Amino acid sequence: MRRYSLLSCLLAITFLACAQSKQKENVPGDQKVAKNEKVETATFGGGCFWCTEAQFQYLDGVLKVESGFSGGTVANPSYEEVCTGTTGHAEVIQVTYDPAKVSYDELLKAFWTAHDPTQLNRQGNDVGTQYRSVIFYHNEEQHKLAEEYKAKLDKSGAYDKPVVTEIAPFTKFYKAEDYHQNYYKENGEQPYCHFVIAPKLEKFKKVFKDKLKPGAN
């Protein structure tokens, strides 16, 4: 389950009092995919899917992002079941993208930028195997690129600790409940969005400022 710090809760009371006067951020949504359009799919788990969904929605060439679950043994799991950590699933995002605009290698860079890949079975206060860092590859090319990127990242010394990202074959994606979809776009004034997602998103947008969708702020 999402964990809120005491400081976040106290700050939220003050912040939400003036939230109505704040201009709503222009968060990109899904784009329609033409029947003849060549698209590909990527599946990533980087902790809370509310966070990773919001980040990937900003990338030009990303047509659709869905939040859901993958990598477990229970069919059609509910969010509550996954939160128990007993289903084996990870919270993931399923990304539909245009490879002519954004490559899988660029998506890998975005994935490893979007979270801390050295934390085992957690991201910040979100603890459990459902929050593990994982890439579910859809073909051997994705597998090869993911393994190579991970090895280079470890060798580069970018992190003080080893990268613990799991790389496994994709089997099945279960879309999460509707209220999880476009979470940041639909719930931008919620405390979790302001104190957890927004800072991550601002950092992400600075790194990928040349790769953002036109008009995204």
mmCIF file with all atom_site columns, C-alpha atoms in Angstrom:
data_model
loop_
_atom_site.group_PDB
_atom_site.id
_atom_site.type_symbol
_atom_site.label_atom_id
_atom_site.label_alt_id
_atom_site.label_comp_id
_atom_site.label_asym_id
_atom_site.label_entity_id
_atom_site.label_seq_id
_atom_site.pdbx_PDB_ins_code
_atom_site.Cartn_x
_atom_site.Cartn_y
_atom_site.Cartn_z
_atom_site.occupancy
_atom_site.B_iso_or_equiv
_atom_site.pdbx_formal_charge
_atom_site.auth_seq_id
_atom_site.auth_comp_id
_atom_site.auth_asym_id
_atom_site.auth_atom_id
_atom_site.pdbx_PDB_model_num
ATOM 1   C CA . MET A 1 1   ? 0.000  0.000   0.000   1.00 0.00 ? 1   MET A CA 1
ATOM 2   C CA . ARG A 1 2   ? 1.109  3.621   -0.470  1.00 0.00 ? 2   ARG A CA 1
ATOM 3   C CA . ARG A 1 3   ? 2.829  4.940   2.638   1.00 0.00 ? 3   ARG A CA 1
ATOM 4   C CA . TYR A 1 4   ? 2.682  8.626   3.561   1.00 0.00 ? 4   TYR A CA 1
ATOM 5   C CA . SER A 1 5   ? 5.187  10.291  5.860   1.00 0.00 ? 5   SER A CA 1
ATOM 6   C CA . LEU A 1 6   ? 3.905  12.393  8.755   1.00 0.00 ? 6   LEU A CA 1
ATOM 7   C CA . LEU A 1 7   ? 5.578  15.442  7.222   1.00 0.00 ? 7   LEU A CA 1
ATOM 8   C CA . SER A 1 8   ? 3.770  14.891  3.931   1.00 0.00 ? 8   SER A CA 1
ATOM 9   C CA . CYS A 1 9   ? 0.419  14.663  5.676   1.00 0.00 ? 9   CYS A CA 1
ATOM 10  C CA . LEU A 1 10  ? 1.012  17.861  7.650   1.00 0.00 ? 10  LEU A CA 1
ATOM 11  C CA . LEU A 1 11  ? 2.209  19.753  4.594   1.00 0.00 ? 11  LEU A CA 1
ATOM 12  C CA . ALA A 1 12  ? -0.770 18.506  2.629   1.00 0.00 ? 12  ALA A CA 1
ATOM 13  C CA . ILE A 1 13  ? -3.213 20.348  4.901   1.00 0.00 ? 13  ILE A CA 1
ATOM 14  C CA . THR A 1 14  ? -1.547 23.680  4.149   1.00 0.00 ? 14  THR A CA 1
ATOM 15  C CA . PHE A 1 15  ? -0.926 22.940  0.506   1.00 0.00 ? 15  PHE A CA 1
ATOM 16  C CA . LEU A 1 16  ? -4.408 21.784  -0.378  1.00 0.00 ? 16  LEU A CA 1
ATOM 17  C CA . ALA A 1 17  ? -5.900 24.921  1.089   1.00 0.00 ? 17  ALA A CA 1
ATOM 18  C CA . CYS A 1 18  ? -4.511 26.905  -1.828  1.00 0.00 ? 18  CYS A CA 1
ATOM 19  C CA . ALA A 1 19  ? -4.599 24.150  -4.435  1.00 0.00 ? 19  ALA A CA 1
ATOM 20  C CA . GLN A 1 20  ? -7.598 25.632  -6.251  1.00 0.00 ? 20  GLN A CA 1
ATOM 21  C CA . SER A 1 21  ? -5.594 28.696  -7.224  1.00 0.00 ? 21  SER A CA 1
ATOM 22  C CA . LYS A 1 22  ? -2.819 26.636  -8.827  1.00 0.00 ? 22  LYS A CA 1
ATOM 23  C CA . GLN A 1 23  ? -2.929 26.249  -12.597 1.00 0.00 ? 23  GLN A CA 1
ATOM 24  C CA . LYS A 1 24  ? -3.450 22.610  -13.559 1.00 0.00 ? 24  LYS A CA 1
ATOM 25  C CA . GLU A 1 25  ? -0.475 21.014  -15.243 1.00 0.00 ? 25  GLU A CA 1
ATOM 26  C CA . ASN A 1 26  ? -0.883 20.030  -18.879 1.00 0.00 ? 26  ASN A CA 1
ATOM 27  C CA . VAL A 1 27  ? -0.332 16.296  -18.418 1.00 0.00 ? 27  VAL A CA 1
ATOM 28  C CA . PRO A 1 28  ? -0.293 14.355  -21.711 1.00 0.00 ? 28  PRO A CA 1
ATOM 29  C CA . GLY A 1 29  ? -2.819 11.575  -22.163 1.00 0.00 ? 29  GLY A CA 1
ATOM 30  C CA . ASP A 1 30  ? -3.052 8.590   -24.479 1.00 0.00 ? 30  ASP A CA 1
ATOM 31  C CA . GLN A 1 31  ? -3.037 9.082   -28.240 1.00 0.00 ? 31  GLN A CA 1
ATOM 32  C CA . LYS A 1 32  ? -5.163 7.226   -30.747 1.00 0.00 ? 32  LYS A CA 1
ATOM 33  C CA . VAL A 1 33  ? -3.302 4.520   -32.601 1.00 0.00 ? 33  VAL A CA 1
ATOM 34  C CA . ALA A 1 34  ? -4.097 4.228   -36.307 1.00 0.00 ? 34  ALA A CA 1
ATOM 35  C CA . LYS A 1 35  ? -4.852 0.728   -37.588 1.00 0.00 ? 35  LYS A CA 1
ATOM 36  C CA . ASN A 1 36  ? -1.957 0.815   -40.034 1.00 0.00 ? 36  ASN A CA 1
ATOM 37  C CA . GLU A 1 37  ? 0.473  2.435   -37.594 1.00 0.00 ? 37  GLU A CA 1
ATOM 38  C CA . LYS A 1 38  ? 3.514  0.345   -36.674 1.00 0.00 ? 38  LYS A CA 1
ATOM 39  C CA . VAL A 1 39  ? 3.768  0.195   -32.913 1.00 0.00 ? 39  VAL A CA 1
ATOM 40  C CA . GLU A 1 40  ? 5.651  -1.880  -30.367 1.00 0.00 ? 40  GLU A CA 1
ATOM 41  C CA . THR A 1 41  ? 5.150  -2.747  -26.701 1.00 0.00 ? 41  THR A CA 1
ATOM 42  C CA . ALA A 1 42  ? 7.416  -2.488  -23.658 1.00 0.00 ? 42  ALA A CA 1
ATOM 43  C CA . THR A 1 43  ? 6.695  -3.540  -20.072 1.00 0.00 ? 43  THR A CA 1
ATOM 44  C CA . PHE A 1 44  ? 8.503  -2.039  -17.078 1.00 0.00 ? 44  PHE A CA 1
ATOM 45  C CA . GLY A 1 45  ? 8.181  -2.219  -13.306 1.00 0.00 ? 45  GLY A CA 1
ATOM 46  C CA . GLY A 1 46  ? 9.816  0.572   -11.326 1.00 0.00 ? 46  GLY A CA 1
ATOM 47  C CA . GLY A 1 47  ? 7.946  0.749   -8.045  1.00 0.00 ? 47  GLY A CA 1
ATOM 48  C CA . CYS A 1 48  ? 4.624  2.574   -7.838  1.00 0.00 ? 48  CYS A CA 1
ATOM 49  C CA . PHE A 1 49  ? 2.984  2.486   -11.269 1.00 0.00 ? 49  PHE A CA 1
ATOM 50  C CA . TRP A 1 50  ? 1.376  5.857   -10.598 1.00 0.00 ? 50  TRP A CA 1
ATOM 51  C CA . CYS A 1 51  ? 4.872  7.375   -10.761 1.00 0.00 ? 51  CYS A CA 1
ATOM 52  C CA . THR A 1 52  ? 6.253  5.564   -13.796 1.00 0.00 ? 52  THR A CA 1
ATOM 53  C CA . GLU A 1 53  ? 3.026  6.002   -15.750 1.00 0.00 ? 53  GLU A CA 1
ATOM 54  C CA . ALA A 1 54  ? 3.176  9.787   -15.302 1.00 0.00 ? 54  ALA A CA 1
ATOM 55  C CA . GLN A 1 55  ? 6.789  9.967   -16.414 1.00 0.00 ? 55  GLN A CA 1
ATOM 56  C CA . PHE A 1 56  ? 6.464  7.864   -19.552 1.00 0.00 ? 56  PHE A CA 1
ATOM 57  C CA . GLN A 1 57  ? 3.326  9.715   -20.653 1.00 0.00 ? 57  GLN A CA 1
ATOM 58  C CA . TYR A 1 58  ? 5.526  12.756  -21.337 1.00 0.00 ? 58  TYR A CA 1
ATOM 59  C CA . LEU A 1 59  ? 7.820  11.062  -23.843 1.00 0.00 ? 59  LEU A CA 1
ATOM 60  C CA . ASP A 1 60  ? 7.291  11.867  -27.502 1.00 0.00 ? 60  ASP A CA 1
ATOM 61  C CA . GLY A 1 61  ? 6.597  8.650   -29.374 1.00 0.00 ? 61  GLY A CA 1
ATOM 62  C CA . VAL A 1 62  ? 4.839  7.016   -26.433 1.00 0.00 ? 62  VAL A CA 1
ATOM 63  C CA . LEU A 1 63  ? 1.252  6.547   -27.595 1.00 0.00 ? 63  LEU A CA 1
ATOM 64  C CA . LYS A 1 64  ? -0.323 4.835   -24.601 1.00 0.00 ? 64  LYS A CA 1
ATOM 65  C CA . VAL A 1 65  ? 0.628  3.868   -21.059 1.00 0.00 ? 65  VAL A CA 1
ATOM 66  C CA . GLU A 1 66  ? -1.448 1.443   -19.006 1.00 0.00 ? 66  GLU A CA 1
ATOM 67  C CA . SER A 1 67  ? -0.878 0.584   -15.356 1.00 0.00 ? 67  SER A CA 1
ATOM 68  C CA . GLY A 1 68  ? -1.215 -3.032  -14.311 1.00 0.00 ? 68  GLY A CA 1
ATOM 69  C CA . PHE A 1 69  ? 0.423  -6.187  -13.021 1.00 0.00 ? 69  PHE A CA 1
ATOM 70  C CA . SER A 1 70  ? 2.770  -8.777  -14.486 1.00 0.00 ? 70  SER A CA 1
ATOM 71  C CA . GLY A 1 71  ? 5.129  -11.560 -13.488 1.00 0.00 ? 71  GLY A CA 1
ATOM 72  C CA . GLY A 1 72  ? 2.925  -13.395 -11.005 1.00 0.00 ? 72  GLY A CA 1
ATOM 73  C CA . THR A 1 73  ? 1.024  -16.640 -10.693 1.00 0.00 ? 73  THR A CA 1
ATOM 74  C CA . VAL A 1 74  ? -2.522 -15.403 -10.014 1.00 0.00 ? 74  VAL A CA 1
ATOM 75  C CA . ALA A 1 75  ? -4.839 -14.688 -12.946 1.00 0.00 ? 75  ALA A CA 1
ATOM 76  C CA . ASN A 1 76  ? -6.692 -11.361 -13.032 1.00 0.00 ? 76  ASN A CA 1
ATOM 77  C CA . PRO A 1 77  ? -5.422 -10.166 -9.648  1.00 0.00 ? 77  PRO A CA 1
ATOM 78  C CA . SER A 1 78  ? -6.975 -7.189  -7.906  1.00 0.00 ? 78  SER A CA 1
ATOM 79  C CA . TYR A 1 79  ? -4.892 -4.298  -6.619  1.00 0.00 ? 79  TYR A CA 1
ATOM 80  C CA . GLU A 1 80  ? -5.620 -5.403  -3.063  1.00 0.00 ? 80  GLU A CA 1
ATOM 81  C CA . GLU A 1 81  ? -4.361 -8.921  -3.806  1.00 0.00 ? 81  GLU A CA 1
ATOM 82  C CA . VAL A 1 82  ? -1.163 -7.651  -5.389  1.00 0.00 ? 82  VAL A CA 1
ATOM 83  C CA . CYS A 1 83  ? -0.566 -5.369  -2.403  1.00 0.00 ? 83  CYS A CA 1
ATOM 84  C CA . THR A 1 84  ? -0.348 -8.417  -0.133  1.00 0.00 ? 84  THR A CA 1
ATOM 85  C CA . GLY A 1 85  ? 2.825  -9.437  -1.960  1.00 0.00 ? 85  GLY A CA 1
ATOM 86  C CA . THR A 1 86  ? 1.581  -13.027 -2.293  1.00 0.00 ? 86  THR A CA 1
ATOM 87  C CA . THR A 1 87  ? 0.591  -13.092 -5.989  1.00 0.00 ? 87  THR A CA 1
ATOM 88  C CA . GLY A 1 88  ? 4.128  -12.725 -7.341  1.00 0.00 ? 88  GLY A CA 1
ATOM 89  C CA . HIS A 1 89  ? 3.096  -9.808  -9.531  1.00 0.00 ? 89  HIS A CA 1
ATOM 90  C CA . ALA A 1 90  ? 4.932  -6.526  -9.892  1.00 0.00 ? 90  ALA A CA 1
ATOM 91  C CA . GLU A 1 91  ? 3.251  -3.193  -10.461 1.00 0.00 ? 91  GLU A CA 1
ATOM 92  C CA . VAL A 1 92  ? 4.135  -2.391  -14.073 1.00 0.00 ? 92  VAL A CA 1
ATOM 93  C CA . ILE A 1 93  ? 3.354  -0.090  -16.937 1.00 0.00 ? 93  ILE A CA 1
ATOM 94  C CA . GLN A 1 94  ? 2.587  -1.402  -20.411 1.00 0.00 ? 94  GLN A CA 1
ATOM 95  C CA . VAL A 1 95  ? 3.917  1.090   -22.946 1.00 0.00 ? 95  VAL A CA 1
ATOM 96  C CA . THR A 1 96  ? 2.692  1.265   -26.545 1.00 0.00 ? 96  THR A CA 1
ATOM 97  C CA . TYR A 1 97  ? 5.165  3.300   -28.576 1.00 0.00 ? 97  TYR A CA 1
ATOM 98  C CA . ASP A 1 98  ? 6.130  4.369   -32.082 1.00 0.00 ? 98  ASP A CA 1
ATOM 99  C CA . PRO A 1 99  ? 9.660  3.017   -32.732 1.00 0.00 ? 99  PRO A CA 1
ATOM 100 C CA . ALA A 1 100 ? 10.105 5.622   -35.469 1.00 0.00 ? 100 ALA A CA 1
ATOM 101 C CA . LYS A 1 101 ? 9.970  8.346   -32.793 1.00 0.00 ? 101 LYS A CA 1
ATOM 102 C CA . VAL A 1 102 ? 11.404 6.682   -29.708 1.00 0.00 ? 102 VAL A CA 1
ATOM 103 C CA . SER A 1 103 ? 13.634 3.620   -29.612 1.00 0.00 ? 103 SER A CA 1
ATOM 104 C CA . TYR A 1 104 ? 13.563 0.811   -27.066 1.00 0.00 ? 104 TYR A CA 1
ATOM 105 C CA . ASP A 1 105 ? 17.054 1.867   -25.995 1.00 0.00 ? 105 ASP A CA 1
ATOM 106 C CA . GLU A 1 106 ? 15.698 5.334   -25.201 1.00 0.00 ? 106 GLU A CA 1
ATOM 107 C CA . LEU A 1 107 ? 12.849 3.768   -23.243 1.00 0.00 ? 107 LEU A CA 1
ATOM 108 C CA . LEU A 1 108 ? 15.410 1.796   -21.237 1.00 0.00 ? 108 LEU A CA 1
ATOM 109 C CA . LYS A 1 109 ? 17.202 5.026   -20.395 1.00 0.00 ? 109 LYS A CA 1
ATOM 110 C CA . ALA A 1 110 ? 13.892 6.522   -19.286 1.00 0.00 ? 110 ALA A CA 1
ATOM 111 C CA . PHE A 1 111 ? 13.109 3.431   -17.203 1.00 0.00 ? 111 PHE A CA 1
ATOM 112 C CA . TRP A 1 112 ? 16.389 3.501   -15.307 1.00 0.00 ? 112 TRP A CA 1
ATOM 113 C CA . THR A 1 113 ? 16.106 7.260   -14.812 1.00 0.00 ? 113 THR A CA 1
ATOM 114 C CA . ALA A 1 114 ? 12.555 6.994   -13.485 1.00 0.00 ? 114 ALA A CA 1
ATOM 115 C CA . HIS A 1 115 ? 13.440 5.032   -10.326 1.00 0.00 ? 115 HIS A CA 1
ATOM 116 C CA . ASP A 1 116 ? 16.275 3.724   -8.163  1.00 0.00 ? 116 ASP A CA 1
ATOM 117 C CA . PRO A 1 117 ? 17.268 0.323   -9.620  1.00 0.00 ? 117 PRO A CA 1
ATOM 118 C CA . THR A 1 118 ? 19.542 -0.507  -6.660  1.00 0.00 ? 118 THR A CA 1
ATOM 119 C CA . GLN A 1 119 ? 16.678 -0.901  -4.174  1.00 0.00 ? 119 GLN A CA 1
ATOM 120 C CA . LEU A 1 120 ? 15.639 -4.533  -3.827  1.00 0.00 ? 120 LEU A CA 1
ATOM 121 C CA . ASN A 1 121 ? 11.875 -5.084  -3.668  1.00 0.00 ? 121 ASN A CA 1
ATOM 122 C CA . ARG A 1 122 ? 11.082 -1.512  -2.767  1.00 0.00 ? 122 ARG A CA 1
ATOM 123 C CA . GLN A 1 123 ? 11.016 2.110   -3.890  1.00 0.00 ? 123 GLN A CA 1
ATOM 124 C CA . GLY A 1 124 ? 11.262 4.565   -1.018  1.00 0.00 ? 124 GLY A CA 1
ATOM 125 C CA . ASN A 1 125 ? 8.463  3.887   1.458   1.00 0.00 ? 125 ASN A CA 1
ATOM 126 C CA . ASP A 1 126 ? 6.763  1.410   -0.887  1.00 0.00 ? 126 ASP A CA 1
ATOM 127 C CA . VAL A 1 127 ? 8.064  -1.977  0.266   1.00 0.00 ? 127 VAL A CA 1
ATOM 128 C CA . GLY A 1 128 ? 7.384  -5.457  -1.145  1.00 0.00 ? 128 GLY A CA 1
ATOM 129 C CA . THR A 1 129 ? 8.120  -7.648  -4.154  1.00 0.00 ? 129 THR A CA 1
ATOM 130 C CA . GLN A 1 130 ? 5.284  -5.907  -6.000  1.00 0.00 ? 130 GLN A CA 1
ATOM 131 C CA . TYR A 1 131 ? 7.505  -2.810  -6.131  1.00 0.00 ? 131 TYR A CA 1
ATOM 132 C CA . ARG A 1 132 ? 10.561 -4.581  -7.562  1.00 0.00 ? 132 ARG A CA 1
ATOM 133 C CA . SER A 1 133 ? 12.604 -3.174  -10.404 1.00 0.00 ? 133 SER A CA 1
ATOM 134 C CA . VAL A 1 134 ? 11.896 -5.361  -13.425 1.00 0.00 ? 134 VAL A CA 1
ATOM 135 C CA . ILE A 1 135 ? 11.914 -5.433  -17.216 1.00 0.00 ? 135 ILE A CA 1
ATOM 136 C CA . PHE A 1 136 ? 9.638  -7.913  -18.958 1.00 0.00 ? 136 PHE A CA 1
ATOM 137 C CA . TYR A 1 137 ? 11.014 -8.261  -22.472 1.00 0.00 ? 137 TYR A CA 1
ATOM 138 C CA . HIS A 1 138 ? 8.731  -9.084  -25.416 1.00 0.00 ? 138 HIS A CA 1
ATOM 139 C CA . ASN A 1 139 ? 11.357 -10.422 -27.817 1.00 0.00 ? 139 ASN A CA 1
ATOM 140 C CA . GLU A 1 140 ? 15.022 -11.365 -27.981 1.00 0.00 ? 140 GLU A CA 1
ATOM 141 C CA . GLU A 1 141 ? 16.058 -7.936  -29.249 1.00 0.00 ? 141 GLU A CA 1
ATOM 142 C CA . GLN A 1 142 ? 14.554 -6.302  -26.152 1.00 0.00 ? 142 GLN A CA 1
ATOM 143 C CA . HIS A 1 143 ? 16.212 -8.967  -24.008 1.00 0.00 ? 143 HIS A CA 1
ATOM 144 C CA . LYS A 1 144 ? 19.629 -8.304  -25.549 1.00 0.00 ? 144 LYS A CA 1
ATOM 145 C CA . LEU A 1 145 ? 19.333 -4.529  -25.245 1.00 0.00 ? 145 LEU A CA 1
ATOM 146 C CA . ALA A 1 146 ? 18.144 -4.710  -21.623 1.00 0.00 ? 146 ALA A CA 1
ATOM 147 C CA . GLU A 1 147 ? 20.997 -7.008  -20.549 1.00 0.00 ? 147 GLU A CA 1
ATOM 148 C CA . GLU A 1 148 ? 23.584 -4.857  -22.338 1.00 0.00 ? 148 GLU A CA 1
ATOM 149 C CA . TYR A 1 149 ? 22.237 -1.633  -20.863 1.00 0.00 ? 149 TYR A CA 1
ATOM 150 C CA . LYS A 1 150 ? 22.158 -3.089  -17.347 1.00 0.00 ? 150 LYS A CA 1
ATOM 151 C CA . ALA A 1 151 ? 25.749 -4.317  -17.644 1.00 0.00 ? 151 ALA A CA 1
ATOM 152 C CA . LYS A 1 152 ? 26.953 -0.923  -18.895 1.00 0.00 ? 152 LYS A CA 1
ATOM 153 C CA . LEU A 1 153 ? 25.053 0.846   -16.113 1.00 0.00 ? 153 LEU A CA 1
ATOM 154 C CA . ASP A 1 154 ? 26.686 -1.322  -13.466 1.00 0.00 ? 154 ASP A CA 1
ATOM 155 C CA . LYS A 1 155 ? 30.134 -0.920  -15.002 1.00 0.00 ? 155 LYS A CA 1
ATOM 156 C CA . SER A 1 156 ? 29.758 2.860   -15.274 1.00 0.00 ? 156 SER A CA 1
ATOM 157 C CA . GLY A 1 157 ? 29.703 3.316   -11.504 1.00 0.00 ? 157 GLY A CA 1
ATOM 158 C CA . ALA A 1 158 ? 26.638 5.534   -11.764 1.00 0.00 ? 158 ALA A CA 1
ATOM 159 C CA . TYR A 1 159 ? 25.380 3.962   -8.531  1.00 0.00 ? 159 TYR A CA 1
ATOM 160 C CA . ASP A 1 160 ? 27.181 3.085   -5.306  1.00 0.00 ? 160 ASP A CA 1
ATOM 161 C CA . LYS A 1 161 ? 25.291 -0.210  -5.175  1.00 0.00 ? 161 LYS A CA 1
ATOM 162 C CA . PRO A 1 162 ? 24.699 -2.901  -7.820  1.00 0.00 ? 162 PRO A CA 1
ATOM 163 C CA . VAL A 1 163 ? 21.700 -2.609  -10.141 1.00 0.00 ? 163 VAL A CA 1
ATOM 164 C CA . VAL A 1 164 ? 19.214 -5.264  -8.994  1.00 0.00 ? 164 VAL A CA 1
ATOM 165 C CA . THR A 1 165 ? 16.743 -4.931  -11.878 1.00 0.00 ? 165 THR A CA 1
ATOM 166 C CA . GLU A 1 166 ? 15.206 -8.272  -12.823 1.00 0.00 ? 166 GLU A CA 1
ATOM 167 C CA . ILE A 1 167 ? 15.089 -9.030  -16.558 1.00 0.00 ? 167 ILE A CA 1
ATOM 168 C CA . ALA A 1 168 ? 12.519 -11.699 -17.422 1.00 0.00 ? 168 ALA A CA 1
ATOM 169 C CA . PRO A 1 169 ? 10.387 -12.803 -20.386 1.00 0.00 ? 169 PRO A CA 1
ATOM 170 C CA . PHE A 1 170 ? 6.961  -11.238 -20.682 1.00 0.00 ? 170 PHE A CA 1
ATOM 171 C CA . THR A 1 171 ? 4.078  -13.637 -20.123 1.00 0.00 ? 171 THR A CA 1
ATOM 172 C CA . LYS A 1 172 ? 0.856  -11.807 -19.275 1.00 0.00 ? 172 LYS A CA 1
ATOM 173 C CA . PHE A 1 173 ? -0.266 -8.272  -18.467 1.00 0.00 ? 173 PHE A CA 1
ATOM 174 C CA . TYR A 1 174 ? -3.312 -7.631  -16.300 1.00 0.00 ? 174 TYR A CA 1
ATOM 175 C CA . LYS A 1 175 ? -4.631 -4.087  -16.490 1.00 0.00 ? 175 LYS A CA 1
ATOM 176 C CA . ALA A 1 176 ? -5.247 -2.500  -13.096 1.00 0.00 ? 176 ALA A CA 1
ATOM 177 C CA . GLU A 1 177 ? -8.589 -1.051  -12.036 1.00 0.00 ? 177 GLU A CA 1
ATOM 178 C CA . ASP A 1 178 ? -9.800 2.054   -13.873 1.00 0.00 ? 178 ASP A CA 1
ATOM 179 C CA . TYR A 1 179 ? -9.059 4.410   -10.985 1.00 0.00 ? 179 TYR A CA 1
ATOM 180 C CA . HIS A 1 180 ? -5.334 3.611   -11.350 1.00 0.00 ? 180 HIS A CA 1
ATOM 181 C CA . GLN A 1 181 ? -5.213 4.702   -15.000 1.00 0.00 ? 181 GLN A CA 1
ATOM 182 C CA . ASN A 1 182 ? -3.916 8.234   -15.745 1.00 0.00 ? 182 ASN A CA 1
ATOM 183 C CA . TYR A 1 183 ? -3.600 8.620   -11.992 1.00 0.00 ? 183 TYR A CA 1
ATOM 184 C CA . TYR A 1 184 ? -1.451 11.741  -11.907 1.00 0.00 ? 184 TYR A CA 1
ATOM 185 C CA . LYS A 1 185 ? -3.453 13.389  -14.683 1.00 0.00 ? 185 LYS A CA 1
ATOM 186 C CA . GLU A 1 186 ? -6.739 12.760  -12.875 1.00 0.00 ? 186 GLU A CA 1
ATOM 187 C CA . ASN A 1 187 ? -5.570 13.235  -9.275  1.00 0.00 ? 187 ASN A CA 1
ATOM 188 C CA . GLY A 1 188 ? -2.881 15.894  -9.490  1.00 0.00 ? 188 GLY A CA 1
ATOM 189 C CA . GLU A 1 189 ? -4.054 17.660  -6.338  1.00 0.00 ? 189 GLU A CA 1
ATOM 190 C CA . GLN A 1 190 ? -3.725 14.587  -4.116  1.00 0.00 ? 190 GLN A CA 1
ATOM 191 C CA . PRO A 1 191 ? -0.899 14.682  -1.518  1.00 0.00 ? 191 PRO A CA 1
ATOM 192 C CA . TYR A 1 192 ? 0.849  11.592  -2.948  1.00 0.00 ? 192 TYR A CA 1
ATOM 193 C CA . CYS A 1 193 ? 0.952  13.238  -6.366  1.00 0.00 ? 193 CYS A CA 1
ATOM 194 C CA . HIS A 1 194 ? 2.406  16.477  -5.014  1.00 0.00 ? 194 HIS A CA 1
ATOM 195 C CA . PHE A 1 195 ? 4.949  15.117  -2.590  1.00 0.00 ? 195 PHE A CA 1
ATOM 196 C CA . VAL A 1 196 ? 6.046  11.909  -4.303  1.00 0.00 ? 196 VAL A CA 1
ATOM 197 C CA . ILE A 1 197 ? 5.205  11.950  -8.011  1.00 0.00 ? 197 ILE A CA 1
ATOM 198 C CA . ALA A 1 198 ? 5.719  15.631  -8.856  1.00 0.00 ? 198 ALA A CA 1
ATOM 199 C CA . PRO A 1 199 ? 9.376  15.860  -7.700  1.00 0.00 ? 199 PRO A CA 1
ATOM 200 C CA . LYS A 1 200 ? 10.248 12.691  -9.634  1.00 0.00 ? 200 LYS A CA 1
ATOM 201 C CA . LEU A 1 201 ? 8.448  14.022  -12.684 1.00 0.00 ? 201 LEU A CA 1
ATOM 202 C CA . GLU A 1 202 ? 10.258 17.365  -12.627 1.00 0.00 ? 202 GLU A CA 1
ATOM 203 C CA . LYS A 1 203 ? 13.626 15.607  -12.497 1.00 0.00 ? 203 LYS A CA 1
ATOM 204 C CA . PHE A 1 204 ? 12.558 13.291  -15.313 1.00 0.00 ? 204 PHE A CA 1
ATOM 205 C CA . LYS A 1 205 ? 11.445 16.177  -17.534 1.00 0.00 ? 205 LYS A CA 1
ATOM 206 C CA . LYS A 1 206 ? 14.770 17.968  -17.089 1.00 0.00 ? 206 LYS A CA 1
ATOM 207 C CA . VAL A 1 207 ? 16.707 14.878  -18.174 1.00 0.00 ? 207 VAL A CA 1
ATOM 208 C CA . PHE A 1 208 ? 14.448 14.281  -21.189 1.00 0.00 ? 208 PHE A CA 1
ATOM 209 C CA . LYS A 1 209 ? 13.652 17.899  -22.099 1.00 0.00 ? 209 LYS A CA 1
ATOM 210 C CA . ASP A 1 210 ? 14.504 17.237  -25.754 1.00 0.00 ? 210 ASP A CA 1
ATOM 211 C CA . LYS A 1 211 ? 12.332 14.115  -25.874 1.00 0.00 ? 211 LYS A CA 1
ATOM 212 C CA . LEU A 1 212 ? 9.065  15.473  -24.456 1.00 0.00 ? 212 LEU A CA 1
ATOM 213 C CA . LYS A 1 213 ? 5.792  15.653  -26.351 1.00 0.00 ? 213 LYS A CA 1
ATOM 214 C CA . PRO A 1 214 ? 5.077  19.016  -28.011 1.00 0.00 ? 214 PRO A CA 1
ATOM 215 C CA . GLY A 1 215 ? 3.199  21.292  -25.625 1.00 0.00 ? 215 GLY A CA 1
ATOM 216 C CA . ALA A 1 216 ? 3.950  19.205  -22.535 1.00 0.00 ? 216 ALA A CA 1
ATOM 217 C CA . ASN A 1 217 ? 4.931  21.373  -19.594 1.00 0.00 ? 217 ASN A CA 1
#
